[in-house]
Amino acid sequence: VEFTKVAADPSIVNLGQGLPDISPPTYVKEELAKAAAVDRLNQYTRGFGHPSLVKALSEVYQRVCGRKIDPLTDILVTVGAYGSLFSTIQALIEEGDEVIIIEPFYDCYEPMVRMAGAKPVFIPLRYKNDGETASSADWVLDPAELANKFNSKTKAIILNTPHNPLGKVFTREELQVIADLCIKHDTLCISDEVYEWLVYKGKKHIKIATLPGMWERTITIGSAGKTYSVTGWKLGWSIGPQNLIKHLQVVHQNTLYTCPTPLQEALAQAFWTDYKRMDDPECYFYSLSRELETKRDRMAQLLQEAGLKPVIPDGGYFMIVDVSTLNVGLSEGDEKQPYDYKFVKWMITSKKLSAIPLSAFCGPETKRQFEKYIRFCFIKKDSTLDAAEVILKNWNKQTA
Amino acid sequence: QTHFLFLSLQAKMSRPVQARRLEGIDKNIWVEFVKLAATYSTVNLGQGFPDFPPPDFLKEAFLRALSEENHMLHQYTRAFGHPPLVKILAQFFGKLLGRELDPMTNVMVTVGAYQALFCCFQAFVDEGDEVIIIEPFFDCYEPMVKMAGGTTVFVPLRPRAPKDGKLMSSADWQLDPAELASKFSERTKAIVLNSPNNPLGKVFSQGELELIAELCVKHDVLCFSDEVYEWLVYDGKEHIRIATLQGMWDRTVVIGSAGKTFSATGWKVGWTVGPNRLLQHLRTVHQNSAYHCATLAQEAVAQGFQRELMLYGKPDSYFVQLPKELQKKRDWLVQSLDAAGMKPIVPEGTYFLVADISKFKSDVPDVPSSDEPYDSRFAKWMVKNKGLAAIPLSAFYSGAHKNNYNHFIRFCFAKEEATLKAANDILQKWKQEKTSP
């Protein structure tokens, strides 16, 4: 909320908040126009999810997961993936519970866990490479450290893959380590997979729910906003076994009851279009990923040429950058503020370029570890990246 | 070590997986009745939504928004409300409430009025708090209070016999002032007011609102004022906003709905209006639960309100035309039901009407051993056998009071003429079946 205000200024090149400035695909907008023209689609639909949408979701995810998914009992449609996180946590987490959160983390996980009365237990991803160009794959969990975080109070672990802000795509082996611990301690897994289609060459998105013993204890969360570049539609979903989803449904029916109808209908039609071409490279799930890979590579190059050290993401549309080497004189701001906050404020004011400080994604213990990084969003149209290029090319001239 | 792990796992597995806050709130009447209507009904006067479209100017606004060259309306907007919408709401409701409103701090947009209610209960109700609910009530208030850990305290509207020969009016259902006063305690945190009232259609009078206001001020209690049907008032009645009464602005959250205002329930756009000292806490809940509301519908609703601001009070205003249309439909259904032998309670507002089905009891025999309230069994029988869907009044009562008024059902009359005619046909046929040998 804090940083959105600052970057609302149109003279600033906004690579901060994670929202596309590229257009959603035309057919998606057309489906919405069609849906809105049907009278009854402007009135309430089924609370737990518009029938045609849950049907489409079940088909797509049945194919991806290789298991039967019942559209009525195994799926809940929510107000964005955010709403799914909220429904899941309110449904299954309470006072006395501990929830493991991997740092850095999408910032809402912590307050949501606290709002449910539970205790967040943090574990950081640690950098394990001494090479020149860092990759998100170089950031890993220490298995022994992770195992130590599990105890009899651990109700759930929140997994985010592809990861925001790092862009890490957890490997099968890494997921297996987590899965083994979940099974051993009878822990739930809340798997935030909103960037599931945005995985770059050589990497594969694996759903932890497909690992043995995991379906029955995992809620997998997805997002229309990230899938179709329509963050303003605020539609997401939770998929899992009936005995867990039914509790999410109870939360949903007592919080907002239904999600908007025309948007759900349009989304259903968009999903059918892409479901039918899931074997075709032109499927939006793959074409968007290819488009973003080019932007990722361009962004990385620009940053490197400006003397910054980007961490190349394997997935997602964010890139973190080590800015400590610049050692920009930041006498402004108070001492207690982390370096990255000061850096970003300075960068916005003097360079007219915005990003998000990485310590915003950390628990209190780890802020110092991550304060030399800032996060850029690269799901931006060419003209935005052109403007960023101009700033970055002139960067050293002005700072010298 | 394995032994301890085994024991702790046993303990974990014997505990239910769901959180305790879900206790007692899993049942929901709508899930069942919506399914029944979908399966059996030929005429659906059950769930409250219009079967006519939103007005053209609103649909056009939506289409314009989604096809704009600048496609950024498909992306996130301001979390607490799309700027054009909060600005016009502040202007519009500022006029109605007689005070200057700041769009950024006195208004918050929500996912329907439903989510506005949720934010209120979550923001202000804690374990140990009591919340007064007037019966009959829109059913979600009770589980929302429970989910927040609060205690519900119910006070009924009691029907008084209508003047000789006349049909009962929703105005004949009233609070007993002494009874109401007795419900306020030092633990009372809030009272939920719904005017115009769903399901009865009651429009609380100045006197009734003053009574509630005095008690709120005396006991320092908040008021959650659910005013979603604010424009649907008939017979020249006035919808009075409790927030305009003495001492009330500072302790009231006013809740509104685009779905009801513009006949677009499927858009799920609602709002809260109130003092910053209260809205700041709603913002906290909102940013940790839904965060952003969908942008496009907010843009379209903003344009809808712009139009209505310009036409306010004029004959072309949708807020003038809609109640005019609905009053006709109300009168039509009242006539229909009366002719058939069901006794309608004429609503002063909303698009709901409650009718006494006592004369039809012979069709659905009483089952004393049944847990289910009579009107619920009646409504289920009616949709399955007559194809006419309505909602039992007991759905709007707390568990302990479900059998107090169990021979009433609620009809929604926000329906096309053809639908109301079809309903009439079913009712007349049914009546004939009863009277013919």
PDB file of C-alpha atoms in Angstrom, chain A residues 46-81 84 193-194 196-197 207 215 220-228 230 233-240 245 249 252 259-260 263-276 278 285:
ATOM      1  CA  ARG A  46     -23.159 -20.174  -7.565  1.00  0.00           C
ATOM      2  CA  GLY A  47     -21.342 -19.113  -4.384  1.00  0.00           C
ATOM      3  CA  PHE A  48     -18.408 -21.507  -4.510  1.00  0.00           C
ATOM      4  CA  GLY A  49     -17.711 -20.787  -8.157  1.00  0.00           C
ATOM      5  CA  HIS A  50     -19.612 -20.165 -11.395  1.00  0.00           C
ATOM      6  CA  PRO A  51     -20.457 -23.608 -12.852  1.00  0.00           C
ATOM      7  CA  SER A  52     -18.808 -23.111 -16.250  1.00  0.00           C
ATOM      8  CA  LEU A  53     -15.660 -21.785 -14.587  1.00  0.00           C
ATOM      9  CA  VAL A  54     -15.203 -24.580 -12.066  1.00  0.00           C
ATOM     10  CA  LYS A  55     -15.834 -27.043 -14.869  1.00  0.00           C
ATOM     11  CA  ALA A  56     -13.143 -25.439 -17.041  1.00  0.00           C
ATOM     12  CA  LEU A  57     -10.706 -25.283 -14.122  1.00  0.00           C
ATOM     13  CA  SER A  58     -11.286 -28.933 -13.315  1.00  0.00           C
ATOM     14  CA  GLU A  59     -10.527 -29.927 -16.915  1.00  0.00           C
ATOM     15  CA  VAL A  60      -7.349 -27.858 -17.148  1.00  0.00           C
ATOM     16  CA  TYR A  61      -6.013 -29.001 -13.793  1.00  0.00           C
ATOM     17  CA  GLN A  62      -7.050 -32.627 -14.245  1.00  0.00           C
ATOM     18  CA  ARG A  63      -4.822 -32.622 -17.265  1.00  0.00           C
ATOM     19  CA  VAL A  64      -1.968 -30.930 -15.463  1.00  0.00           C
ATOM     20  CA  CYS A  65      -2.209 -32.990 -12.265  1.00  0.00           C
ATOM     21  CA  GLY A  66      -3.118 -36.304 -13.831  1.00  0.00           C
ATOM     22  CA  ARG A  67      -5.944 -36.909 -11.393  1.00  0.00           C
ATOM     23  CA  LYS A  68      -9.700 -36.467 -11.297  1.00  0.00           C
ATOM     24  CA  ILE A  69     -10.798 -33.129  -9.840  1.00  0.00           C
ATOM     25  CA  ASP A  70     -14.457 -32.658  -8.956  1.00  0.00           C
ATOM     26  CA  PRO A  71     -15.530 -29.139 -10.010  1.00  0.00           C
ATOM     27  CA  LEU A  72     -18.090 -28.812  -7.228  1.00  0.00           C
ATOM     28  CA  THR A  73     -16.250 -30.232  -4.239  1.00  0.00           C
ATOM     29  CA  ASP A  74     -12.565 -29.841  -5.001  1.00  0.00           C
ATOM     30  CA  ILE A  75     -12.533 -26.240  -6.181  1.00  0.00           C
ATOM     31  CA  LEU A  76     -13.371 -22.859  -4.650  1.00  0.00           C
ATOM     32  CA  VAL A  77     -13.307 -19.637  -6.667  1.00  0.00           C
ATOM     33  CA  THR A  78     -12.164 -16.626  -4.652  1.00  0.00           C
ATOM     34  CA  VAL A  79     -11.480 -12.918  -4.966  1.00  0.00           C
ATOM     35  CA  GLY A  80      -7.993 -13.315  -6.360  1.00  0.00           C
ATOM     36  CA  ALA A  81      -5.413 -15.740  -5.082  1.00  0.00           C
ATOM     37  CA  SER A  84      -7.793 -18.041  -1.550  1.00  0.00           C
ATOM     38  CA  GLU A 193       1.328 -21.261  -7.539  1.00  0.00           C
ATOM     39  CA  VAL A 194      -0.014 -18.083  -9.129  1.00  0.00           C
ATOM     40  CA  GLU A 196       2.656 -21.509 -12.528  1.00  0.00           C
ATOM     41  CA  TRP A 197       2.703 -20.817 -16.277  1.00  0.00           C
ATOM     42  CA  LYS A 207       2.900 -29.166  -8.366  1.00  0.00           C
ATOM     43  CA  TRP A 215      -2.805 -34.385  -2.585  1.00  0.00           C
ATOM     44  CA  THR A 220      -3.074 -25.366  -4.454  1.00  0.00           C
ATOM     45  CA  ILE A 221      -3.811 -21.751  -5.262  1.00  0.00           C
ATOM     46  CA  GLY A 222      -4.010 -20.166  -8.715  1.00  0.00           C
ATOM     47  CA  SER A 223      -4.775 -16.757 -10.172  1.00  0.00           C
ATOM     48  CA  ALA A 224      -6.596 -15.469 -13.238  1.00  0.00           C
ATOM     49  CA  GLY A 225      -4.785 -12.163 -12.831  1.00  0.00           C
ATOM     50  CA  LYS A 226      -1.393 -13.751 -13.330  1.00  0.00           C
ATOM     51  CA  THR A 227      -2.541 -16.358 -15.859  1.00  0.00           C
ATOM     52  CA  TYR A 228      -4.260 -13.924 -18.196  1.00  0.00           C
ATOM     53  CA  VAL A 230      -5.861  -9.319 -15.767  1.00  0.00           C
ATOM     54  CA  TRP A 233     -10.323  -9.073 -12.398  1.00  0.00           C
ATOM     55  CA  LYS A 234      -9.388 -10.378  -8.935  1.00  0.00           C
ATOM     56  CA  LEU A 235     -10.304 -13.988  -9.507  1.00  0.00           C
ATOM     57  CA  GLY A 236      -8.395 -16.869  -8.030  1.00  0.00           C
ATOM     58  CA  TRP A 237      -9.054 -20.433  -6.974  1.00  0.00           C
ATOM     59  CA  SER A 238      -8.154 -23.068  -4.443  1.00  0.00           C
ATOM     60  CA  ILE A 239      -7.931 -26.694  -5.496  1.00  0.00           C
ATOM     61  CA  GLY A 240      -7.646 -29.622  -3.142  1.00  0.00           C
ATOM     62  CA  ILE A 245     -11.940 -27.470   0.417  1.00  0.00           C
ATOM     63  CA  GLN A 249     -16.133 -22.995   1.276  1.00  0.00           C
ATOM     64  CA  HIS A 252     -16.171 -18.099   1.724  1.00  0.00           C
ATOM     65  CA  CYS A 259     -17.518 -13.701  -6.802  1.00  0.00           C
ATOM     66  CA  PRO A 260     -18.555 -11.501  -9.728  1.00  0.00           C
ATOM     67  CA  LEU A 263     -15.789 -12.059 -14.979  1.00  0.00           C
ATOM     68  CA  GLN A 264     -16.088 -15.722 -14.036  1.00  0.00           C
ATOM     69  CA  GLU A 265     -17.966 -16.541 -17.238  1.00  0.00           C
ATOM     70  CA  ALA A 266     -15.393 -14.720 -19.357  1.00  0.00           C
ATOM     71  CA  LEU A 267     -12.587 -16.515 -17.566  1.00  0.00           C
ATOM     72  CA  ALA A 268     -14.279 -19.865 -18.148  1.00  0.00           C
ATOM     73  CA  GLN A 269     -14.454 -19.202 -21.890  1.00  0.00           C
ATOM     74  CA  ALA A 270     -10.830 -18.081 -21.976  1.00  0.00           C
ATOM     75  CA  PHE A 271      -9.829 -21.281 -20.219  1.00  0.00           C
ATOM     76  CA  TRP A 272     -11.759 -23.405 -22.732  1.00  0.00           C
ATOM     77  CA  THR A 273      -9.965 -21.640 -25.569  1.00  0.00           C
ATOM     78  CA  ASP A 274      -6.569 -22.402 -24.093  1.00  0.00           C
ATOM     79  CA  TYR A 275      -7.512 -25.859 -22.813  1.00  0.00           C
ATOM     80  CA  LYS A 276      -8.264 -26.855 -26.386  1.00  0.00           C
ATOM     81  CA  MET A 278      -2.732 -27.086 -24.577  1.00  0.00           C
ATOM     82  CA  PHE A 285       0.004 -20.285 -21.051  1.00  0.00           C
TER      83      PHE A 285
END
